Each structure stands twice: as C-alpha cells, then as structure tokens.
C-alpha atoms as one frame of an Amber mdcrd trajectory, in Angstrom:
protein
 149.013  99.887  46.922 145.505  99.428  45.896 143.816  96.561  47.380 142.384
  93.768  45.042 138.825  94.994  45.062 140.048  98.395  43.690 140.423  99.222
  39.935 143.987  99.920  39.126 144.898 102.707  36.861 146.845 102.293  34.088
 149.288 105.433  34.797 150.180 103.519  38.236 151.232 100.893  36.429 153.020
 102.912  34.207 154.828 104.388  36.973 156.280 101.703  38.872 153.857 101.693
  41.663 152.851  98.400  41.316 155.146  95.061  42.054 155.832  93.205  38.943
 157.560  89.635  38.531 161.316  89.903  38.987 161.598  89.264  34.958 159.592
  92.240  34.059 160.489  94.763  36.410 163.939  94.607  34.934 162.894  96.469
  31.536 159.332  97.429  32.253 160.986 100.535  34.856 160.193 104.297  33.821
 163.243 106.788  33.692 163.153 109.356  35.986 165.002 111.504  33.993 162.723
 111.628  31.306 159.991 112.099  34.021 161.879 114.942  35.002 162.452 116.355
  31.221 158.396 115.926  31.011 157.482 117.718  33.998 159.164 120.555  33.262
 157.947 120.910  29.715 154.649 120.645  30.764 155.221 123.379  33.457 156.710
 125.969  30.577 153.323 124.647  28.312 150.629 127.197  27.857 147.386 125.435
  27.928 146.635 126.291  24.242 149.806 124.013  23.705 148.059 120.929  25.059
 146.015 118.996  22.644 142.712 117.781  23.283 142.608 113.892  23.498 142.185
 112.055  20.263 138.456 110.131  20.280 139.865 107.527  18.645 141.913 106.486
  21.469 139.823 107.196  23.811 137.152 105.229  23.157 134.930 103.461  25.754
 136.191  99.893  24.191 139.845 100.710  24.938 139.161 102.425  28.436 137.425
  99.158  29.158 140.729  96.997  28.542 143.687  99.178  29.618 142.644 102.003
  31.701 141.268  99.963  34.002 143.354  96.712  35.302 142.653  93.826  37.873
 146.122  93.351  39.944 146.007  89.450  39.133 145.833  90.668  35.224 149.376
  92.229  35.512 151.335  89.049  35.988 149.067  87.219  33.089 147.993  89.999
  30.364 150.348  89.896  27.324 148.585  93.398  26.580 150.812  94.758  29.738
 153.676  92.681  29.211 153.988  93.426  25.286 157.165  94.798  23.926 157.370
  96.237  20.251 159.493  94.455  17.777 162.482  96.955  17.922 163.735 100.355
  17.652 165.429  99.699  14.343 168.038 102.636  15.640 171.308 100.739  14.439
 172.416 100.275  10.705 175.549 100.726   9.092 178.858  99.491  10.419 178.839
  95.896  11.931 178.717  96.720  15.691 181.248  94.913  17.578 178.743  94.862
  20.853 174.890  93.923  20.562 173.437  96.966  21.281 170.877  97.205  23.814
 167.659  98.823  22.126 165.479 100.475  24.787 161.824  99.040  24.263 158.746
 101.390  25.693 156.095 100.023  27.781 153.953 102.457  26.342 151.247 100.710
  23.399 149.127 102.073  20.550 145.934 100.763  20.005 147.232  98.668  16.854
 149.525  97.057  19.185 147.092  96.431  21.910 145.084  94.893  19.582 148.119
  92.623  18.426 148.400  91.344  22.118 145.302  90.673  22.399 145.300  88.180
  19.266 148.211  86.816  20.511 146.268  85.652  23.743 143.389  84.507  21.453
 145.707  82.344  19.108 147.465  80.948  22.329 143.803  80.021  23.671 143.211
  78.178  20.422 146.464  76.174  20.134 145.728  74.733  23.435 141.980  73.842
  22.574 140.933  76.476  25.167 138.705  78.252  22.582 136.900  77.238  19.334
 139.168  77.090  16.102 139.037  80.208  13.754 138.028  77.880  11.226 135.425
  74.667  11.481 137.250  71.494  10.850 136.208  69.311   8.126 134.862  65.708
   9.492 137.443  64.204   7.165 140.950  65.141   5.757 143.038  63.742   2.828
 146.255  62.589   3.529 148.028  65.357   2.596 146.181  68.077   4.597 146.669
  65.618   7.236 150.900  65.790   6.703 150.333  69.652   6.140 149.037  70.320
   9.614 151.007  67.710  11.351 154.007  69.731  10.314 152.801  73.346  10.233
 150.032  73.714  12.297 150.458  75.462  15.243 147.751  73.405  17.437 148.943
  71.158  20.040 148.241  67.726  19.468 145.223  66.621  21.582 146.302  63.680
  23.329 149.145  65.935  25.156 146.182  67.579  26.996 144.648  66.783  30.163
 140.933  66.779  28.560 139.146  65.758  32.169 140.797  68.891  33.464 139.898
  71.200  30.718 136.355  71.166  31.135 134.104  72.727  28.557 134.079  76.121
  26.962 131.084  78.284  25.618 130.985  78.698  22.100 132.955  82.025  21.130
 130.367  84.369  19.456 131.271  85.753  16.174 131.333  89.774  15.673 127.717
  88.938  14.008 126.263  86.590  16.871 127.900  88.610  19.468 125.720  91.893
  19.476 122.396  89.277  18.699 123.274  87.382  21.841 123.394  90.940  23.540
 127.568  90.959  24.486 129.112  94.068  23.832 132.343  94.777  22.629 133.275
  95.525  26.342 131.945  92.314  27.705 133.575  90.368  24.844 137.074  91.152
  25.907 136.440  91.127  29.354 135.279  87.212  28.802 138.362  86.765  26.967
 140.474  88.502  29.465 138.928  86.295  32.310 139.397  83.151  29.861 142.889
  83.989  29.475 143.714  84.665  32.851 141.911  81.183  34.223 143.825  79.524
  31.763 147.696  80.713  32.585 146.770  80.727  36.119 146.084  76.839  35.436
 148.908  76.558  33.714 147.482  75.391  30.563 148.895  77.573  28.457 151.634
  75.917  26.106 153.185  76.212  22.940 154.200  74.595  20.051 157.529  75.213
  17.879 155.337  75.840  15.000 153.708  78.579  16.598 157.245  79.969  17.579
 158.726  79.608  14.135 155.497  81.480  12.569 155.790  84.424  15.330 159.872
  84.758  15.078 159.062  85.020  11.032 156.169  87.390  11.364 158.618  89.576
  13.586 161.901  89.414  12.073 161.069  89.156   8.156 160.440  93.145   8.061
 163.475  94.053  10.386 165.910  92.055   8.438 164.703  93.849   5.023 165.125
  97.376   6.801 168.439  96.428   8.092 169.390  95.376   4.930 168.260  98.548
   3.121 169.613 100.627   5.210 173.379  98.902   5.102 172.842  99.042   1.424
 173.407 102.782   1.889 176.921 102.477   2.641 177.309  98.919   0.610 176.183
 100.934  -2.650 179.660 103.346  -2.448 181.915 100.169  -1.637 180.167  98.237
  -5.069 180.484 101.194  -7.294 184.122 102.900  -6.214 185.741  99.736  -5.396
 185.659  99.080  -9.529 187.609 102.432  -9.679 191.092 100.927  -8.414 191.998
  99.577  -5.212 193.453 102.907  -3.981 189.795 104.110  -4.201 188.537 101.394
  -2.799 190.899 101.688   0.679 189.618 105.599   0.570 186.207 104.890   0.927
 186.870 102.677   4.008 189.286 105.219   5.511 186.218 107.831   4.951 183.770
 105.186   6.280 185.631 104.856   9.281 186.215 108.347   9.856 182.634 109.198
   9.247 181.401 106.434  11.641 183.793 107.241  14.561 183.605 111.024  14.521
 179.780 111.823  13.095 177.392 108.870  12.454 178.163 107.142  15.911 177.614
 110.262  17.724 174.460 111.067  16.153 173.020 107.538  16.495 173.854 107.554
  20.334 173.029 110.796  21.167 169.565 110.035  19.327 169.062 106.789  21.298
 167.992 108.937  24.047 164.672 109.786  22.310 163.904 106.334  22.615 163.191
 106.846  26.218 161.915 110.729  26.189 159.771 110.355  22.985 158.135 107.217
  24.020 157.264 108.135  27.881 156.049 111.684  26.577 153.844 109.788  24.121
 152.832 107.218  26.633 151.676 109.857  29.290 149.254 111.351  26.849 151.341
 114.574  25.901 151.857 113.736  22.370 152.593 117.504  21.723 155.874 116.689
  23.949 157.185 114.393  21.580 157.088 116.758  18.871 159.255 118.960  21.242
 161.657 116.427  21.859 162.459 115.856  18.303 163.372 119.326  17.434 165.204
 119.995  20.566 167.189 116.536  19.688 167.690 117.939  16.211 169.112 121.441
  16.992 171.080 119.738  19.740 172.684 117.026  16.863 173.381 120.192  13.987
 174.848 122.143  16.804 177.509 119.529  17.125 177.551 118.965  13.419 179.797
 122.267  13.439 182.645 120.653  15.404 182.118 117.133  13.768 182.577 119.087
  10.043 185.659 120.910  11.542 186.946 117.329  11.899 185.974 116.033   8.600
 187.194 119.029   6.643 190.578 118.810   8.156 190.235 115.129   7.683 193.106
 114.831   4.995 195.607 116.527   7.005 194.747 114.177  10.403 194.889 110.772
   8.324 198.155 111.959   6.552 199.438 111.845  10.156 197.886 108.440  10.747
 198.010 106.631   7.649 201.206 105.975   5.646 199.128 105.722   2.488 199.051
 109.490   1.360 196.867 109.170  -2.000 194.120 107.108   0.082 194.190 109.872
   2.919 193.476 112.119   0.289 190.903 111.116  -1.477 189.294 109.868   1.951
 189.229 113.683   2.649 188.022 114.427  -0.374 185.036 112.064   0.373 184.121
 113.570   3.589 184.117 117.086   2.497 181.577 116.164   0.214 179.966 113.889
   2.597 179.766 116.740   5.310 176.759 118.537   3.053 174.302 115.238   4.120
 175.358 115.504   7.536 172.511 117.602   8.640 170.153 115.494   6.895 171.958
 112.244   8.470 170.708 113.540  12.075 167.506 114.802  11.147 166.588 111.625
  10.139 168.285 109.809  12.953 165.963 111.926  15.326 163.005 111.572  12.787
 163.332 107.532  13.328 162.628 107.606  16.996 159.800 110.028  16.585 157.780
 107.666  14.580 158.598 104.553  16.234 157.726 106.298  19.366 154.238 106.050
  18.070 154.485 102.364  16.812 155.050 103.531  13.390 158.010 101.240  12.471
 157.014 100.603   8.961 157.700 104.223   8.673 161.336 103.757   8.357 160.940
 100.801   5.933 158.666 102.632   3.323 161.185 105.532   3.352 164.052 102.996
   2.773 162.316 101.110   0.066 162.089 104.360  -1.646 165.622 106.091  -0.733
 168.020 102.815  -0.844 167.470 101.892  -4.826 167.748 105.528  -5.605 171.014
 105.557  -3.416 172.154 102.761  -5.889 171.122 104.389  -8.863 172.651 107.797
  -8.077 175.860 106.195  -7.021 176.093 104.158 -10.636 174.975 107.368 -12.612
 176.999 109.911 -10.977 180.374 107.321 -10.974 180.090 105.943 -14.271 177.364
 107.624 -16.450 178.161 111.281 -15.721 181.993 110.161 -15.415 182.224 112.056
 -11.989 184.524 109.363 -10.987 185.647 109.057  -7.335 183.456 112.092  -6.047
 180.399 110.991  -7.827 180.218 108.261  -4.396 179.910 110.960  -1.498 177.721
 113.041  -3.868 175.300 110.153  -4.132 175.469 109.061  -0.375 174.857 113.362
   0.453 171.959 113.646  -1.756 170.312 110.355   0.168 171.207 111.687   3.768
 168.981 114.504   2.949 166.693 112.927   1.152 165.737 110.311   3.785 164.533
 112.966   6.339 161.903 114.583   3.653 160.570 110.936   2.767 160.018 110.691
   6.359 158.206 113.815   6.629 156.466 113.374   3.671 155.057 110.168   5.277
 153.880 112.003   8.622 152.523 114.756   6.934 150.183 112.595   4.589 150.049
 109.295   5.850 150.545 108.678  10.117 152.213 110.433  12.783 150.733 113.641
  12.305 149.583 113.959  15.639 152.479 114.403  17.527 153.678 117.230  15.745
 152.554 120.807  17.108 154.467 122.893  15.181 157.813 124.817  15.885 158.499
 126.458  19.081 161.157 128.366  20.729 161.106 125.714  23.798 163.083 123.509
  22.031 166.122 125.749  22.820 165.302 125.009  26.331 165.584 121.987  29.126
 168.398 120.414  27.618 170.080 118.919  30.696 167.913 115.680  31.092 168.292
 115.068  27.303 172.032 115.344  27.507 172.487 112.825  30.575 170.013 110.463
  28.689 172.289 110.852  25.422 175.802 110.345  27.432 175.741 106.599  27.719
 174.287 105.917  24.518 176.656 107.661  23.049 179.614 106.032  24.880 178.180
 102.509  24.242 177.482 103.135  20.150 181.195 104.575  20.114 182.314 101.234
  21.676 180.573  99.179  18.913 181.802 101.100  16.376 185.460 101.275  17.544
 186.680  97.261  17.175 186.186  97.054  13.801 187.200 100.460  12.877 190.410
 100.055  14.434 190.986  97.004  12.408 190.609  99.288   8.983 193.052 101.478
  10.505 195.504  98.547  11.270 194.985  97.326   7.797 196.233 100.419   6.142
 199.798 100.037   7.629 200.450  96.728   5.581 199.739  98.209   2.183 196.654
  99.797  -0.305 195.890  96.053  -1.370 195.052  95.161   2.315 193.446  98.309
   2.974 191.137  97.504  -0.231 190.953  94.019   0.777 189.760  94.577   4.503
 187.206  96.985   2.875 185.419  93.955   1.382 185.878  91.759   4.043 184.178
  94.304   6.453 181.384  94.815   4.201 180.834  91.251   4.051 180.645  90.402
   7.524 178.343  93.677   8.035 176.199  92.358   5.770 175.920  88.468   6.629
 175.158  90.395  10.201 171.827  92.058   8.736 169.993  88.940   9.191 170.585
  87.334  12.662 170.674  90.660  14.631 167.271  91.463  13.589 166.384  87.662
  14.230 167.719  88.574  18.025 165.699  91.273  18.279 162.421  89.410  17.437
 163.445  86.311  19.868 164.372  89.299  22.877 160.508  90.773  21.726 158.959
  87.296  22.031 161.054  85.858  25.012 160.108  89.448  26.810 156.528  89.041
  26.044 156.318  85.592  27.026 158.064  85.634  30.393 155.981  88.723  30.724
 152.977  86.984  30.968 154.398  84.300  33.319 154.594  81.812  30.296 157.971
  80.400  31.372 157.443  77.312  29.382 156.633  78.890  26.703 159.350  81.253
  26.575 161.797  78.053  26.875 160.208  76.892  23.551 160.764  80.325  21.757
 164.314  80.584  22.856 165.038  76.978  21.782 163.498  77.950  18.423 165.479
  80.987  18.295 168.646  79.153  18.552 167.841  76.720  15.919 166.940  79.514
  13.689 170.429  81.136  14.469 172.247  78.153  13.692 170.325  77.594  10.413
 171.199  80.637   9.663 174.905  80.610  10.714 175.390  77.751   8.980 173.847
  79.104   5.831 176.715  82.350   5.836 179.402  79.550   6.530 178.109  77.750
   3.212 177.688  80.937   1.381 181.116  82.751   1.999 183.186  80.035   2.088
 181.811  78.112  -1.307 182.037  81.262  -3.157 185.103  83.050  -1.938 186.604
  83.078  -4.837 183.525  84.850  -6.692 182.508  87.202  -4.173 185.397  89.808
  -4.277 185.021  90.215  -7.835 181.820  91.765  -7.235 183.536  94.558  -5.444
 186.992  95.075  -7.581 188.516  93.997 -10.856 191.840  93.971  -8.884 193.402
  90.684  -9.072 195.851  91.258  -6.112 192.635  92.287  -3.880 190.599  89.623
  -5.164 193.175  86.578  -4.137 193.904  88.568  -0.771 189.874  88.658   0.003
 189.322  84.766  -1.171 192.349  83.758   1.255 190.842  85.527   4.338 187.360
  84.799   3.600 187.118  81.391   4.702 188.045  82.847   8.482 185.446  85.145
   8.272 183.197  81.899   6.999 183.999  79.900   9.576 183.278  82.485  12.767
 179.399  83.130  10.969 178.281  80.264  13.111 179.368  82.173  16.207 178.522
  85.290  15.003 174.676  84.665  14.759 174.573  82.445  18.259 176.426  85.087
  20.094 173.715  88.027  18.446 170.633  85.338  19.568 171.919  84.719  22.821
 172.355  88.687  23.282 168.978  89.043  22.283 167.522  86.560  24.679 169.454
  88.295  27.691 167.769  91.487  26.533 164.394  89.706  26.704 165.064  88.743
  30.362 166.105  92.253  31.219 169.722  91.187  31.932 171.488  92.774  28.878
 174.286  94.243  31.052 175.775  90.587  31.168 175.886  90.592  27.032 177.555
  93.977  27.351 180.113  93.331  29.575 181.385  89.989  28.161 181.353  91.504
  24.596 183.433  94.236  25.768 185.997  92.062  27.410 186.343  89.713  24.683
 186.711  92.417  22.247 188.733  94.759  23.631 190.554  92.447  26.149 191.168
  89.215  24.016 190.696  90.041  20.570 192.266  93.586  19.869 195.606  92.395
  21.791 195.508  88.740  19.684 194.861  90.633  16.615 197.653  93.158  16.481
 200.036  90.375  18.121 199.254  87.885  15.221 199.236  90.518  12.569 202.164
  92.569  13.493 204.145  90.380  15.716 203.727  87.171  13.966 203.525  89.169
  10.257 200.034  87.434   9.693 198.835  90.305   8.055 195.064  90.660   7.470
 194.893  87.125   8.525 196.364  87.882  11.853 193.400  90.780  12.453 190.714
  88.647  11.628 191.780  85.868  13.631 191.116  87.876  17.104 187.604  88.799
  16.019 186.803  85.304  15.262 188.173  83.853  18.942 186.227  87.083  20.445
 183.116  85.633  18.665 183.836  81.921  19.729 184.099  83.334  23.575
C-alpha cells in the first residue's frame, strides 16, 4: 500500500489494493472472472483494435479529481463511493425474490459531476458553504412557512456555530478566474472542505433533502418500470375482452415464455453488468462492444432449444394443464411470439451495453416510443384488423424486434457509439468467463419467476374462470409492485453512497425516509385495490364470473400491499449495505418453504381455491 505522502492512482482503488471501510468493501469489489476475461481479450487484440483515449474524458480537470486520490479521501469522498441509480434489468413479471442488481464502481464524467454536486449541496445544507442564492433580508409569512416545510437546509439553532468557524466566500464561475483560481484548485478546495467537514462530523442531512433525493432517483425508474411492464399488460387488456378462455391462454403462454425464455435471457445477460462495466472502467471501451456481441450470439444460440420448447408447448401443456383449449391457444401464442425472441435477447444485451456507460435514460427513451406503439398495435391487430387472439402475440413480436432497433438508433445518433468498435470474429472466442458469471444470474432470475408462475399453473386445475382470474390478479400485483421496487433501488443507491462516504447518521435518516415513503406507497396500493375491487376487473374482461371471482380475492391481494412495499424497501436497504444475501435467503425460505406448501394446502386441501393460492403469498410477504 502506498504511504500517505504518495498519490494513489484510481486503478489501484478499483483493483481493490487499498483497504476500505467494512461497509464499502462488500459492494465495491471487482470480479476476478471479469478481469480474467478482459485479460484474455486484450491478449487477442491487435494494436489497431485499441482506440485512442477520448480527449473529452481525459481532461486535466478530471485527472485532478479522479486519477490521483489521497488516502484520507477514500473514506470521505462521495465520488469514490457513488453508486449508479440502477440497472433497469428486471421488467415483466412480478419477482418473488428481490433481485440483486450489480452496481458498477466505474463512473462517467457526468456521474462524477453529480456526486460533486451532492457534496456541495450537503455543505450548503449544513451552513458550511455559502448558499447558492443570496437570502433576502425579509421574508413574508408564506415564504417562511414554505421554507420550513420544504427547505433542505438544517436550522441554524441545531448547529454549534462556535465550533463551525468562518468560511471563505465561494467564488462563482466568473470570479474564480479573476481571483486566479483555476478549475483544478477550485475542486481541490472543495474536496478539502468536504473532507474536513466529514472528519469533524459536521455533515448531517434532513428529511427534506433525503425526500428530494429519493424522488429524483426513483421517479424516472418508476416510469421506466411501468413502461416496460406495460408491454405485457397490453396483451392481457386486449385479449381479456375476447373471452375468459383467451385470457387464461395468455396467462399460460406468459408463464411458459417467462420460465423457458425470458428468465433465461435476463438471467444470463446479468453477466454483462459486470463484464461491460469493468471493461468500460478499465478504459478498454472496445471490449464493451465485444462483450455485447458475445452475449447476443450466445443468447441467439440458446434461442434454438428455447424455440423447440415453444413450438412444442401445446403438446407439453396438454400433458400438464386440464384445459385443452387454453393449452391450444397458449401454444399458438408462443409459436408466434418466437419470431420476437431474437429481438428480445438482443435488447436485454444492448440494455447492459448502454447502462455500463452510464446511459440509463436510453432505455427510458426507447420504451417511451415502444410502449405506446405496442398498445396501439394490440388494439389495431386484435380489434381493427379483426385478427382476434393471434393479433396479440404478433404485436408483441413486432415490439420485441423494434426494441433493439430503437436502441441501436439511440447509440448511433445520440450517445454510446464510442464503445462500439465494429463486428469481430473475436466474439466467438473466450465464452468461458461469460458463462461462469451468467449461470448464477440465471438461477436467481429463474427462482424469482418460478414462484408466481407455479400459482398460474395451479389455477388451471380449478377451471377456466379461475385461470382467467389468476391472470388478472397476477397482472395487478405486478403493476403495483412497479412502484415500491424502483423506490427501493433509489433507497439502496442513496444509502450506499452515504455509507461509502462514512456518513452513517445521514444514511440512517435516508433509510427512515425511505421506510416512510414505502409505507405511504403500500397504504396507497391497499386503498386503491380494496376500494376499486369491483371496478378494476372490468378493465380486463367482460365475463361476469371472472369479475366476481377477482373481486372476491382482490381484498386479500390488497391487504399484503403494505407488506410488499416494506419488504421491497428493506431488500433495497440491505443491498445498500452490501448484505443482499440476507434478503435472498429470507425470501427463498418464506416463499418456497412456507408460502408454497400453505398455498397448495389451503387451495386444494381445504378447497379454498384461488383465495388459498394467494394466502400463502400474503403470509410470506408478512414474514
């Protein structure tokens, strides 16, 4: 380890050669498998393959902030502890196990700037730096009330002003050059001020600051998750009005596609969260595109056995499901849906490609176009063109192929092209490390999908009405989950950043705010589902038997919404602490050891039907 007087290079920090706090080491470690893969790829690369450094990202300003870091700054700087808001990797069904979303420690220039702004804002909140805007000498009562409620600055009476000491006026962008202060010295002064304040324990936060941060992090994620899940909901909405047999068939087809397709694609693609991020952080941008190609080819190869299962799904479902017509329609749905499988696999890989570069908005922009088009095509094909049931999977297949095309256009014309070095035969080599990293992700995602898909299969043993009702209930609980889960990701990010900067008190405040927000969201979902239980089912189907059955079970689904939101948020806080394995084992135990036996025992043993199936889930979430 370098002595305190020696500068420490960023690559030393990233390789884990410097000790960090017990909290930060749990989630800032680099993957040796990924490093092995990068080393092999570099050995195969020609000199012509390695691009010249981008001048924009190697400016003197950035070098002064990130390439040379003092040892004491490792514990204090939010730049070094900053975690990206989220890898938006899980959309679709409602997961049984809150997934562990790998977070990269490698930051883009924009993300480093964001973390510096966080430090500057906290200094202002604690009256350790001048306010951004000068305060007026007098305030009217309305302004005072507004600031008391919404201002993130701490009251001065809470701060020991004698121990605080005077601070020099912070120069603006105009006055800095006049006073002879360069951008580099400006940032060094800010870093020194921040480190001294953290070391003295003067950095606190307020619930207003944490509420604003939580809103800023979570609001775009909520929109993205809802848009991505709308791709599934559109088919349920459209087909449900054709009849309960068709509605049940969509549920069976979605179950099969999730278990024997989408879960495989999503689970295996999680290895790119590590491979692409470490290639990008190591400065080997051409390897990010190489990892993308490798994963796309791998998933396309797996599409062959997946396609065989989907083509034979009618025969397979006939052996399992008593409702033969539902099995026939589900098989038809999957055969058409197979046309979109390669596009879905390419999009899951491309999503990681842009997110490794910090381009999280790319997925949102793509979904803002694709989701409305998907809903329109469902309506157009099923009702206007009168294609009936087969129109729904055609719309989904078209959308699945449209998603990677839109993402390609974003990379080509907006941002992300710098990590693409063209097609190469090297993508067919060195698959071993990728597969090693991918298999754990596959097992995790399959475990998430399986618990709720088993309920769909069990519902088919009661009647077509029960299967159709199960499809609506599963869709509703998945929609409501798209709100607390993104909030939990935002809470995880914020807590991890604060603990990485050794601001434990601030992390506690942030966690309390997140729990209060989760409680509010959970109660909102409870009130919404319970009060509209007789009206919501009518949005999905015209069959009165299905509507009555959903309305009778919906109060139970509404009751566990509070537990659902709290469990998701607690899982996020555990991820922020680097202790996600605790939440994983708890969820596995509660769902597979407790919930599943109770669900099947009450549903079939006590003849509670659909109510019994969901009783086990409610108990698991409560536990």
